Amino acid sequence: MSDTFAISANRQALLDTIAAAAGAAGRDPGDITLVAVSKRQSEERLDAALAAGQRVFGENRVQEAQAHWSARRAGHPDLELRLIGPLQSNKAEDAVALFDVIETLDRDKLAGALRKAMDAQGRTPRLYVQVNTGEEDQKAGVAPAELPDFLARMRQVYGFEIEGLMCIPPVEEPAGLHFALLGKLARENGVARLSMGMSGDFETAVALGATSVRVGTAFFGDRDT
Ligand SMILES: *Cc1c(COP(=O)(O)O)cnc(C)c1O
């Protein structure tokens, strides 16, 4: 099967499943954005996704995202690019220049670098704070207990408007527990949007309030290793 046909069919199936999960939860499907995670996918597949009408993409590395999207953006001014992987402070300038949304804000040093880059470039990517809901040592993100103070600093010290919270649940635990926790943290802290859910669990995420789901393999097929 050609990439173009398969990806168009995958995309429609995902949109249908999201709509059904939203309907079952009494939600408006229009409130949920399908983010196609294009890391380690081929050029052909990226073009197939564009041909299918997909415009919102997630990437987890700045350099790879530049290679994938800098030229394609010229032909598609309505693209929306989201950074969903860890960001080093020394890449903040490049990230601000490329991305429309940065979902992995999780420390003051990075906030300072983003503020500086945003002021210098006059660009204001929308920002999400990553929360380490499973409190895993190896995982990025703000610990739940530290979130209120962190959000207060992001708003007061750096002047950021925080659009949403993002999480990546521990692989060995039921994702729903983490999605529910992220939703609770968002309500308690006055944050409007929730980036949660991947190929294996996006329906659960929609049921628990996700406003964007980050789907890679179920959209494009397996990634290059
Ligand atoms: C790779 C990745 C995804 C997509 O994962 P799939 O299981 O392929 O859908 C989602 N979120 C983040 C943060 C990722 O790094």
Coordinates of C-alpha atoms and ligand atoms in Angstrom, one line a residue:
M1 CA 0.0 0.0 0.0
S2 CA 1.4 3.4 -0.8
D3 CA 2.3 5.8 2.0
T4 CA -0.2 8.3 0.7
F5 CA -3.1 6.0 0.8
A6 CA -2.2 4.4 4.1
I7 CA -1.6 7.7 5.9
S8 CA -4.7 9.2 4.6
A9 CA -6.7 6.2 5.8
N10 CA -4.9 6.1 9.2
R11 CA -5.6 9.8 9.7
Q12 CA -9.3 9.5 8.9
A13 CA -9.6 6.5 11.2
L14 CA -7.9 8.4 14.0
L15 CA -10.1 11.4 13.6
D16 CA -13.2 9.1 13.6
T17 CA -12.0 7.4 16.8
I18 CA -11.3 10.7 18.5
A19 CA -14.7 11.9 17.5
A20 CA -16.4 8.8 18.9
A21 CA -14.4 9.0 22.2
A22 CA -15.3 12.7 22.5
G23 CA -18.9 11.9 21.9
A24 CA -19.0 9.2 24.4
A25 CA -17.5 11.6 27.0
G26 CA -20.0 14.3 26.1
R27 CA -17.3 16.5 24.6
D28 CA -17.1 18.5 21.3
P29 CA -14.7 16.7 19.0
G30 CA -13.7 20.1 17.7
D31 CA -12.0 20.8 21.0
I32 CA -9.4 18.1 20.3
T33 CA -6.4 18.5 18.1
L34 CA -4.7 15.5 16.4
V35 CA -1.0 16.2 16.6
A36 CA 0.9 13.9 14.1
V37 CA 4.2 13.0 15.6
S38 CA 6.6 12.9 12.7
K39 CA 10.0 12.2 14.4
R40 CA 12.0 9.6 12.5
Q41 CA 9.6 9.3 9.6
S42 CA 10.5 9.4 6.0
E43 CA 10.2 12.4 3.7
E44 CA 7.6 10.5 1.6
R45 CA 5.5 10.0 4.7
L46 CA 5.7 13.7 5.7
D47 CA 4.5 14.7 2.2
A48 CA 1.8 12.1 2.4
A49 CA 0.5 13.6 5.7
L50 CA 0.4 17.1 4.1
A51 CA -1.4 15.7 1.1
A52 CA -4.0 14.1 3.4
G53 CA -4.6 17.5 4.9
Q54 CA -2.7 17.2 8.2
R55 CA -1.3 20.5 9.4
V56 CA -0.3 20.0 13.1
F57 CA 2.9 18.1 13.7
G58 CA 4.9 17.1 16.7
E59 CA 8.7 16.7 16.8
N60 CA 11.0 15.9 19.7
R61 CA 14.3 17.3 18.4
V62 CA 15.0 20.8 17.2
Q63 CA 17.5 19.8 14.5
E64 CA 15.4 17.0 13.0
A65 CA 12.3 19.3 13.0
Q66 CA 14.3 22.0 11.1
A67 CA 15.3 19.3 8.5
H68 CA 11.7 18.1 8.2
W69 CA 9.8 21.3 8.1
S70 CA 11.8 24.5 7.4
A71 CA 11.4 24.1 3.6
R72 CA 8.0 22.5 3.7
R73 CA 6.7 25.4 5.8
A74 CA 7.2 27.8 2.8
G75 CA 4.6 25.9 0.8
H76 CA 2.3 25.5 3.8
P77 CA 2.0 28.7 5.8
D78 CA -0.8 27.1 7.9
L79 CA 1.5 24.5 9.4
E80 CA 1.6 24.3 13.2
L81 CA 4.7 22.8 14.7
R82 CA 4.9 21.5 18.2
L83 CA 8.0 20.7 20.2
I84 CA 7.2 17.7 22.4
G85 CA 10.7 16.5 23.4
P86 CA 13.2 17.9 25.9
L87 CA 14.7 21.3 25.1
Q88 CA 18.2 22.4 26.1
S89 CA 18.6 26.1 27.0
N90 CA 21.2 26.6 24.3
K91 CA 18.7 25.5 21.6
A92 CA 16.0 27.9 22.8
E93 CA 16.7 30.4 20.0
D94 CA 16.3 27.8 17.3
A95 CA 13.2 26.4 19.0
V96 CA 11.5 29.8 19.3
A97 CA 12.3 30.5 15.6
L98 CA 10.8 27.3 14.4
F99 CA 8.0 26.1 16.7
D100 CA 4.5 27.5 17.2
V101 CA 4.0 25.6 20.4
I102 CA 6.7 24.4 22.9
E103 CA 5.2 21.7 25.2
T104 CA 8.2 20.9 27.4
L105 CA 8.9 23.9 29.6
D106 CA 10.0 22.5 32.9
R107 CA 12.7 24.6 34.5
D108 CA 13.7 28.2 35.2
K109 CA 16.9 28.1 33.2
L110 CA 15.0 27.2 30.1
A111 CA 12.3 29.8 30.9
G112 CA 15.0 32.5 31.0
A113 CA 16.4 31.4 27.7
L114 CA 13.0 31.3 26.0
R115 CA 12.1 34.7 27.4
K116 CA 15.3 36.2 25.9
A117 CA 14.8 34.5 22.6
M118 CA 11.1 35.5 22.4
D119 CA 12.0 39.1 23.1
A120 CA 14.9 39.1 20.6
Q121 CA 12.8 37.6 17.8
G122 CA 9.4 39.1 18.6
R123 CA 7.9 35.6 18.3
T124 CA 5.7 34.1 21.1
P125 CA 5.3 30.4 20.7
R126 CA 2.4 29.1 22.9
L127 CA 3.8 27.3 26.0
Y128 CA 2.9 24.1 27.9
V129 CA 4.5 22.9 31.1
Q130 CA 5.6 19.3 31.2
V131 CA 4.6 17.6 34.4
N132 CA 6.4 14.4 35.6
T133 CA 3.2 12.8 36.8
G134 CA 4.9 9.5 37.6
E135 CA 7.8 11.3 39.4
E136 CA 10.3 9.2 37.5
D137 CA 14.0 10.1 38.0
Q138 CA 14.9 9.7 34.4
K139 CA 12.0 11.7 33.0
A140 CA 11.8 15.4 32.4
G141 CA 9.0 17.6 33.8
V142 CA 8.0 19.4 37.0
A143 CA 7.0 17.3 40.0
P144 CA 3.2 17.7 40.7
A145 CA 3.9 19.1 44.2
E146 CA 6.2 21.8 42.7
L147 CA 3.7 22.8 39.9
P148 CA 1.9 25.7 41.7
D149 CA 5.1 27.5 42.5
F150 CA 6.6 26.8 39.1
L151 CA 3.5 28.2 37.3
A152 CA 3.5 31.3 39.5
R153 CA 7.1 32.0 38.5
M154 CA 6.4 31.3 34.8
R155 CA 3.6 33.9 35.0
Q156 CA 5.1 36.5 37.3
V157 CA 8.9 36.3 36.7
Y158 CA 8.9 35.5 33.0
G159 CA 5.6 37.0 32.0
F160 CA 4.4 33.8 30.3
E161 CA 0.9 32.8 29.6
I162 CA 0.8 29.0 30.0
E163 CA -1.6 27.5 27.6
G164 CA -1.5 23.9 28.9
L165 CA 0.0 21.0 30.7
M166 CA 1.7 18.0 29.1
C167 CA 2.6 14.6 30.4
I168 CA 4.1 11.2 29.3
P169 CA 2.9 8.5 31.8
P170 CA 5.3 5.8 33.0
V171 CA 5.1 2.8 30.6
E172 CA 4.3 0.3 33.3
E173 CA 1.4 2.1 34.8
P174 CA -2.2 2.6 33.7
A175 CA -2.1 5.8 31.7
G176 CA -5.6 6.9 32.9
L177 CA -4.4 7.6 36.4
H178 CA -1.8 10.0 35.0
F179 CA -4.2 11.7 32.6
A180 CA -6.7 12.2 35.5
L181 CA -4.0 13.7 37.6
L182 CA -2.9 16.0 34.9
G183 CA -6.5 17.2 34.5
K184 CA -6.8 17.8 38.2
L185 CA -3.6 19.8 38.3
A186 CA -4.8 21.9 35.3
R187 CA -8.1 22.7 37.0
E188 CA -6.5 23.5 40.3
N189 CA -4.0 25.8 38.6
G190 CA -6.1 27.6 36.1
V191 CA -4.5 26.0 33.0
A192 CA -6.9 25.5 30.1
R193 CA -5.4 22.8 27.9
L194 CA -4.1 19.2 28.2
S195 CA -1.6 17.5 25.9
M196 CA -1.8 13.8 26.7
G197 CA -2.3 10.5 25.0
M198 CA -0.3 8.7 22.3
S199 CA -1.0 5.9 19.8
G200 CA -1.8 3.3 22.5
D201 CA -3.9 5.4 24.9
F202 CA -5.3 8.4 23.1
E203 CA -8.9 7.3 23.5
T204 CA -8.5 7.2 27.3
A205 CA -6.8 10.6 27.2
V206 CA -9.8 12.0 25.2
A207 CA -12.2 10.6 27.8
L208 CA -10.2 12.3 30.5
G209 CA -10.1 15.7 28.9
A210 CA -7.2 15.8 26.5
T211 CA -7.4 18.8 24.1
S212 CA -4.5 17.5 22.0
V213 CA -3.3 13.9 21.4
R214 CA 0.2 13.2 20.1
V215 CA 0.0 10.2 17.8
G216 CA 3.0 8.9 15.9
T217 CA 3.0 5.2 14.9
A218 CA -0.8 4.9 14.5
F219 CA -0.7 7.9 12.1
F220 CA 2.5 7.2 10.1
G221 CA 3.4 3.5 10.7
D222 CA 6.6 2.3 12.5
R223 CA 9.5 4.8 12.9
D224 CA 13.0 4.3 11.4
T225 CA 15.3 3.0 14.1
Ligands
LIG1 C1 7.2 9.7 20.1 C2 6.3 10.5 21.0 C3 4.9 10.4 20.8 C4 4.2 9.4 19.8 O1 4.3 8.1 20.2 P1 3.5 6.9 19.5 O2 3.4 5.9 20.5 O3 4.3 6.6 18.2 O4 2.2 7.5 19.1 C5 4.1 11.1 21.7 N1 4.6 11.9 22.6 C6 5.9 12.1 22.8 C7 6.4 13.0 23.8 C8 6.8 11.4 22.0 O5 8.1 11.5 22.2

